Amino acid sequence: MITVSKEDYLKAIAEAEAEGETVISATLAHWLAITRPAVTAALKRLKKDGMVAVKSDGRIQLTSQGRQVAEQIIFRHHLIERMLSEIFGMPWYEVHEEAERLEHAVSLAFEKKLVERLGEKDVCPHGNGLALRSPAERRKKGLCLLSEAENGVPYRVVSVYERDRKLLEFFENEGIRPGTRLAVQARNYDGTVSLAVEKNTIRLGGAAAEKIWVLKS
Ligand SMILES: [Zn+2]
Ligand SMILES: [Zn+2]
């Protein structure tokens, strides 16, 4: 049996908010792959602890205390991903799951050591960081989804959706990762986009193109 910790709930709520999703208990059940009754029981505890507020329409929101806990875990998650990638050379598309397990074991002392070694910048190997969490914040900085990019204009990949391992491996195989330069050549009738990626031309499905944030370069 998988135990889902209080931290996992808080992080999942923060992540879902960042993805621009309305968080209700069904969202959490789906994201954490657990039953609705389990979510209901956990929310009751989190409410009692002052970590979340549940609105009358069922929407779940983090309190400032809940947000603080969630952001600390997310910060540690990014540090662990960077440690695995930068110090141990683990491929960028493999580090997320490993960090999901290790993040809970990080003490304040170890967190400080990691920051000393890796630096303060909070950008993980997938290009994600606490400063640019929501779609609105990303758009304010001039980023757009690859699915909305203009034809024939050079862009650089800033970040990718990291909670789907198969998708990350697919991106890796197509030569797409944070930092990759690409341009949309055409939008096709089957909903795919034709992309010039470095020296290759590939076709990417619309759903995959919605998982990549780019910036004009
Ligand atoms: Zn991750
Ligand atoms: Zn990441």
Coordinates of C-alpha atoms and ligand atoms in Angstrom, one line a residue:
M1 CA 0.0 0.0 0.0
I2 CA 1.2 3.5 -0.9
T3 CA 1.1 6.0 1.9
V4 CA 0.4 9.5 0.8
S5 CA 1.8 12.0 3.3
K6 CA 0.4 15.4 4.3
E7 CA 3.3 16.9 2.3
D8 CA 2.2 15.1 -0.8
Y9 CA -1.3 16.5 -0.5
L10 CA -0.1 20.1 0.0
K11 CA 2.4 19.8 -2.9
A12 CA -0.3 18.3 -5.2
I13 CA -2.6 21.2 -4.4
A14 CA 0.1 23.7 -5.1
E15 CA 1.1 22.0 -8.3
A16 CA -2.5 21.8 -9.5
E17 CA -3.0 25.5 -8.8
A18 CA 0.2 26.2 -10.7
E19 CA -1.0 24.3 -13.7
G20 CA -4.1 26.6 -13.6
E21 CA -6.4 23.8 -12.6
T22 CA -9.3 24.2 -10.2
V23 CA -8.6 21.9 -7.3
I24 CA -11.4 19.8 -6.0
S25 CA -11.1 16.4 -4.3
A26 CA -11.5 14.6 -7.6
T27 CA -8.5 16.4 -8.9
L28 CA -6.4 15.3 -5.9
A29 CA -7.7 11.7 -6.2
H30 CA -6.6 11.7 -9.8
W31 CA -3.2 13.4 -9.3
L32 CA -2.3 11.2 -6.3
A33 CA -3.9 8.0 -7.7
I34 CA -5.9 7.3 -4.6
T35 CA -9.6 7.0 -3.7
R36 CA -12.0 9.8 -3.1
P37 CA -12.8 8.7 0.5
A38 CA -9.1 8.7 1.3
V39 CA -8.9 12.3 0.0
T40 CA -11.9 13.3 2.0
A41 CA -10.3 12.0 5.2
A42 CA -7.0 13.6 4.5
L43 CA -8.6 17.0 3.8
K44 CA -10.4 16.9 7.1
R45 CA -7.1 16.5 8.9
L46 CA -5.4 19.2 6.8
K47 CA -8.3 21.6 7.5
K48 CA -8.0 20.9 11.2
D49 CA -4.2 21.7 11.0
G50 CA -5.0 25.0 9.3
M51 CA -3.2 23.9 6.1
V52 CA -6.1 24.1 3.6
A53 CA -9.5 25.8 3.3
V54 CA -12.4 24.1 1.5
K55 CA -14.9 26.5 -0.1
S56 CA -18.6 25.8 -0.1
D57 CA -18.4 24.8 -3.8
G58 CA -15.8 22.2 -3.0
R59 CA -12.8 24.2 -4.2
I60 CA -9.7 23.5 -2.1
Q61 CA -7.2 26.3 -1.4
L62 CA -3.9 26.4 0.5
T63 CA -3.7 28.7 3.5
S64 CA -0.5 30.7 3.8
Q65 CA 0.8 28.1 6.3
G66 CA -0.1 25.3 3.8
R67 CA 1.5 27.2 1.0
Q68 CA 4.7 27.6 3.0
V69 CA 5.0 23.8 3.6
A70 CA 4.2 23.0 0.0
E71 CA 6.8 25.5 -1.3
Q72 CA 9.5 24.2 1.0
I73 CA 8.9 20.6 -0.4
I74 CA 8.8 21.9 -3.9
F75 CA 12.1 23.7 -3.4
R76 CA 13.6 20.6 -1.9
H77 CA 12.2 18.5 -4.9
H78 CA 14.1 20.9 -7.3
L79 CA 17.3 20.6 -5.2
I80 CA 17.2 16.8 -5.3
E81 CA 16.5 16.8 -9.0
R82 CA 19.5 19.1 -9.5
M83 CA 21.7 17.0 -7.2
L84 CA 20.8 13.8 -9.2
S85 CA 21.4 15.5 -12.5
E86 CA 24.3 17.9 -11.8
I87 CA 26.3 15.8 -9.3
F88 CA 25.4 12.2 -10.2
G89 CA 24.8 12.7 -13.9
M90 CA 21.4 11.0 -13.9
P91 CA 19.4 11.8 -17.1
W92 CA 17.1 14.8 -16.8
Y93 CA 14.0 12.7 -17.8
E94 CA 14.7 10.2 -14.9
V95 CA 15.2 12.5 -11.9
H96 CA 11.6 13.5 -11.1
E97 CA 10.4 10.1 -9.7
E98 CA 13.6 9.7 -7.7
A99 CA 13.1 13.2 -6.2
E100 CA 9.5 12.4 -5.4
R101 CA 10.8 9.7 -3.0
L102 CA 13.9 11.5 -1.7
E103 CA 12.4 15.0 -1.0
H104 CA 10.6 13.8 2.2
A105 CA 13.9 12.7 3.7
V106 CA 15.7 16.1 3.3
S107 CA 16.5 17.8 6.6
L108 CA 17.1 21.5 7.0
A109 CA 20.8 20.8 7.4
F110 CA 21.0 18.8 4.2
E111 CA 19.0 21.4 2.4
K112 CA 21.6 24.0 3.4
K113 CA 24.4 21.7 2.2
L114 CA 22.6 21.3 -1.2
V115 CA 22.1 25.0 -1.6
E116 CA 25.8 25.6 -0.7
R117 CA 26.9 23.1 -3.4
L118 CA 24.3 23.8 -6.1
G119 CA 23.6 27.6 -5.6
E120 CA 20.4 29.5 -4.9
K121 CA 18.9 29.5 -8.3
D122 CA 15.7 27.5 -8.2
V123 CA 15.4 26.0 -11.7
C124 CA 15.2 22.3 -11.9
P125 CA 16.4 20.1 -14.9
H126 CA 13.0 20.4 -16.4
G127 CA 13.2 24.2 -16.4
N128 CA 10.6 24.6 -13.6
G129 CA 11.0 26.8 -10.5
L130 CA 9.0 28.4 -7.8
A131 CA 9.3 31.9 -9.3
L132 CA 7.5 30.9 -12.5
R133 CA 4.8 28.6 -11.4
S134 CA 1.5 29.6 -12.9
P135 CA 0.6 30.0 -16.6
A136 CA -0.2 33.7 -15.8
E137 CA 3.3 34.3 -14.3
R138 CA 4.9 32.6 -17.3
R139 CA 3.0 34.6 -19.8
K140 CA 3.9 37.8 -18.0
K141 CA 7.6 36.9 -18.6
G142 CA 6.9 36.5 -22.3
L143 CA 6.7 32.7 -22.4
C144 CA 4.0 30.9 -24.4
L145 CA 3.1 27.3 -25.1
L146 CA 4.7 25.7 -28.1
S147 CA 1.2 25.0 -29.4
E148 CA 0.7 28.8 -29.6
A149 CA 4.1 29.7 -31.1
E150 CA 4.3 31.7 -34.3
N151 CA 5.3 30.0 -37.5
G152 CA 8.9 30.5 -38.7
V153 CA 10.1 32.3 -35.6
P154 CA 13.0 30.9 -33.6
Y155 CA 12.1 29.9 -30.0
R156 CA 14.0 28.3 -27.1
V157 CA 12.4 25.6 -24.8
V158 CA 12.3 27.0 -21.3
S159 CA 10.4 24.3 -19.4
V160 CA 8.4 21.1 -19.9
Y161 CA 5.7 19.4 -17.9
E162 CA 7.6 16.9 -15.7
R163 CA 5.0 14.6 -14.1
D164 CA 4.8 12.3 -17.1
R165 CA 7.9 10.1 -17.5
K166 CA 6.8 8.6 -20.9
L167 CA 6.3 12.1 -22.3
L168 CA 9.8 13.2 -21.0
E169 CA 11.4 10.1 -22.7
F170 CA 9.5 10.9 -25.9
F171 CA 10.8 14.5 -25.8
E172 CA 14.3 13.2 -25.2
N173 CA 14.0 10.9 -28.2
E174 CA 12.9 13.8 -30.3
G175 CA 15.7 16.0 -29.1
I176 CA 13.5 18.3 -27.1
R177 CA 14.7 19.5 -23.6
P178 CA 15.1 22.8 -21.8
G179 CA 17.5 24.9 -23.9
T180 CA 16.6 23.3 -27.2
R181 CA 16.2 25.8 -30.1
L182 CA 13.3 25.1 -32.4
A183 CA 10.8 26.8 -34.8
V184 CA 7.3 25.9 -35.9
Q185 CA 7.3 25.2 -39.7
A186 CA 3.7 24.3 -40.2
R187 CA 0.5 23.5 -38.4
N188 CA -1.0 20.4 -40.0
Y189 CA -4.7 19.4 -40.6
D190 CA -4.3 16.4 -38.3
G191 CA -3.6 18.7 -35.4
T192 CA 0.2 18.1 -35.3
V193 CA 2.8 20.8 -35.7
S194 CA 5.9 20.4 -37.9
L195 CA 9.0 21.6 -36.0
A196 CA 12.6 22.3 -37.0
V197 CA 14.5 21.0 -34.0
E198 CA 18.2 21.8 -34.3
K199 CA 18.9 20.2 -37.7
N200 CA 16.0 17.8 -37.8
T201 CA 12.3 18.2 -38.8
I202 CA 9.8 16.4 -36.6
R203 CA 6.0 16.3 -36.1
L204 CA 4.6 16.8 -32.7
G205 CA 1.0 16.1 -31.6
G206 CA -1.0 19.0 -30.3
A207 CA -1.3 17.6 -26.8
A208 CA 2.5 17.3 -26.5
A209 CA 3.0 20.8 -27.8
E210 CA 0.8 22.0 -24.9
K211 CA 3.3 20.6 -22.4
I212 CA 6.2 22.8 -23.5
W213 CA 6.8 26.5 -22.6
V214 CA 9.0 28.4 -25.0
L215 CA 10.4 31.9 -25.3
K216 CA 11.3 33.8 -28.5
S217 CA 15.1 33.7 -29.0
Ligands
ZN1 ZN 10.1 16.9 -10.5
ZN2 ZN 11.8 19.2 -12.3

